[in-house]
Amino acid sequence: MPFRLLITIGLLCVLLPLHRGAPGPDGTAPDPAHYSFSLTLIDALDTLLILGNISEFQRVVEVLQDNVDFDIDVNASVFETNIRVVGGLLSAHLLSKKAGVEVEAGWPCSGPLLRMAEEAARKLLPAFQTPTGMPYGTVNLLHGVNPGETPVTCTAGIGTFIVEFATLSSLTGDPVFEDVARVALTRLWESRSDIGLVGNHIDVITGKWVAQDAGIGAGVDSYFEYLVKGAILLQDKNLMAMFLEYNRAIRNYTRFDDWYLWVQMYKGTVSMPVFQSLEAYWPGLQSLIGDIDNAMRTFLNYYTVWKQFGGLPEFYNIPQGYTVEKREGYPLRPELIESAMYLYRATGDPTLLELGRDAVESIEKISKVECGFATIKDLRDHKLDNRMESFFLAETVKYLYLLFDPDNFIHNNGSTFDAVITPYGECILGAGGYIFNTEAHPIDPAALHCCRRLKEEQWEVEDLMREFYSLKRNRSRFQKKSVSSGPWEPPAGPGAFSSPENQAKSREKPVKQKIPLLSCPSQPFTSKLALLGQVFLDST
């Protein structure tokens, strides 16, 4: 059976009963509102569309709109809520038209899923109210940050917001989300050591490092990922410059024989000679900056570990070539498969398809159970745990499917696109260049530039309307005075009557985002091609 078909059948067998829920004690269907804020529903939603299950995507969108409520007394991880809930809703919002969902006027700059994403993100904003601007790790969705909340947050929990929050600011026109994400990124950058490394836990009140182990894995990983993806999504040279500076320090102090170890952030001395499964995203990230040779060498190191155990243990002792005690499990993480997908798109190397085949066979053989795919508790004897993480549906299966599906719309090279008519003009969407957040939720970069342009045009229209009505009121007052008091005389005092230009300057209006050239997909008739979010114009 073809691997794509195998993956599709396996996933849909899980998703359909999962989304409908097991029956309650009385045999009735469960109330989705009872499941907190429906994490798995949101996290797996865009996977349905990528696999082609349009009807189920449409049904789940209705379920979410009817049942999800974020005004609940729940302590939630700021990091996880952002990448899974906010990211999942933003992606589903941007893909909803492709899925045949009826969208409202103004989409993609408005819509119910976008409003839900904004509501969820606003619940996270109190976490950023710290002296440093770096967020707490946990927030109560109803009451904000608890008084006794620990100020210690991991690096990834501080630096993994720019993709979702900048997208949200671009789509809604509210800069607060991108602003807080950029402040957090800047504070981390300013906190690096003299040799250019960051630790993995910091006190967000004092700015002091609590855990000083530096590496590319757990607690740090997606910070580096978001510098690169944020740079691509926003065409931000500063973010890329930050990453490249980190990359030099990482190569100088942590890389040994194409493995990456953990070192002391101030001295560069080795503290843990281990490979963590979360580090397997790194070859994929290297491919995004064009460092293919180093990416392939590191990937092949990680692939040898997979072949040794039929999966990646959470920790692997590099000198001993074996698992670390109490870290022998594999919760079906996606990172190595993610890297295989990126590298295959870049190189076409069949070795990467071999990894995909091995992954499908291992997961099917070892972890498939009656109600889903179980976490592997111990790779040494393949004992299973009674749980399935939502990232298996959001990431692992998605990346596997995309690895074997070269014709998927996600892989669009710009040869096709959708022209969307909005109240403010025409936008080009779906041209490719999707940026995956760290939970594998794809974001269409063209939508950001489309909505930024529309918001700016809307602000210009509002300015003109204010100016028009201001002049109309002044003319009306002049006419009344002419009728009642004889000839009009200019008001006394140099500031008594402001020119329209001065009135426009004095009014407060939203801060506009500077848009790089060729990034805005609001198309004139001379447009010939949209490629990866870029617009190329006919110079003639």
Coordinates of N, CA and C in Angstrom, one line a residue, residues 68-72 81 85-86 89 112-126 141 168 172 177:
V68 N -16.2 26.5 21.8 CA -15.0 26.9 22.5 C -15.2 28.2 23.2
D69 N -14.7 28.3 24.5 CA -14.8 29.4 25.3 C -13.5 29.6 26.1
F70 N -12.9 30.7 25.9 CA -11.6 30.9 26.6 C -11.8 31.6 28.0
D71 N -13.0 32.0 28.4 CA -13.2 32.6 29.7 C -13.4 31.5 30.7
I72 N -12.3 30.7 31.0 CA -12.4 29.6 31.9 C -11.3 29.7 32.9
T81 N -0.2 27.3 24.7 CA -1.4 27.9 24.2 C -1.1 28.7 22.9
V85 N -2.9 26.6 20.1 CA -4.2 27.2 20.0 C -4.2 28.4 19.1
V86 N -3.4 29.4 19.4 CA -3.4 30.6 18.6 C -2.8 30.2 17.2
L89 N -5.5 28.1 15.3 CA -6.6 28.9 14.8 C -6.3 29.9 13.7
P112 N -14.4 34.6 12.0 CA -14.6 34.1 13.3 C -13.4 33.4 13.9
L113 N -12.7 32.6 13.1 CA -11.5 31.9 13.7 C -10.4 32.9 14.0
L114 N -10.3 33.9 13.2 CA -9.3 35.0 13.6 C -9.7 35.7 14.9
R115 N -11.0 35.9 15.1 CA -11.4 36.5 16.3 C -11.1 35.6 17.5
M116 N -11.3 34.3 17.3 CA -11.0 33.4 18.4 C -9.5 33.4 18.7
A117 N -8.7 33.4 17.6 CA -7.2 33.5 17.9 C -6.9 34.7 18.6
E118 N -7.5 35.8 18.3 CA -7.2 37.1 19.0 C -7.6 37.0 20.4
E119 N -8.8 36.4 20.6 CA -9.3 36.3 22.0 C -8.3 35.5 22.9
A120 N -7.9 34.3 22.3 CA -6.9 33.5 23.0 C -5.6 34.2 23.3
A121 N -5.1 34.9 22.3 CA -3.8 35.6 22.5 C -4.0 36.7 23.5
R122 N -5.1 37.4 23.6 CA -5.3 38.5 24.6 C -5.2 37.9 26.0
K123 N -5.6 36.6 26.1 CA -5.6 36.0 27.4 C -4.1 35.8 27.9
L124 N -3.2 35.8 26.9 CA -1.8 35.6 27.2 C -1.0 36.9 27.5
L125 N -1.6 38.0 27.1 CA -0.9 39.3 27.2 C -0.5 39.6 28.7
P126 N -1.3 39.3 29.7 CA -0.8 39.6 31.1 C 0.5 39.0 31.4
L141 N -6.4 31.8 32.4 CA -7.1 32.4 31.3 C -8.2 33.3 31.8
L168 N -0.9 37.8 13.9 CA -2.1 38.4 14.5 C -2.2 39.9 14.3
T172 N -5.1 41.8 12.2 CA -6.1 42.5 12.9 C -5.8 44.0 12.9
F177 N 0.5 42.7 19.8 CA 1.0 41.4 19.8 C 2.4 41.3 19.3

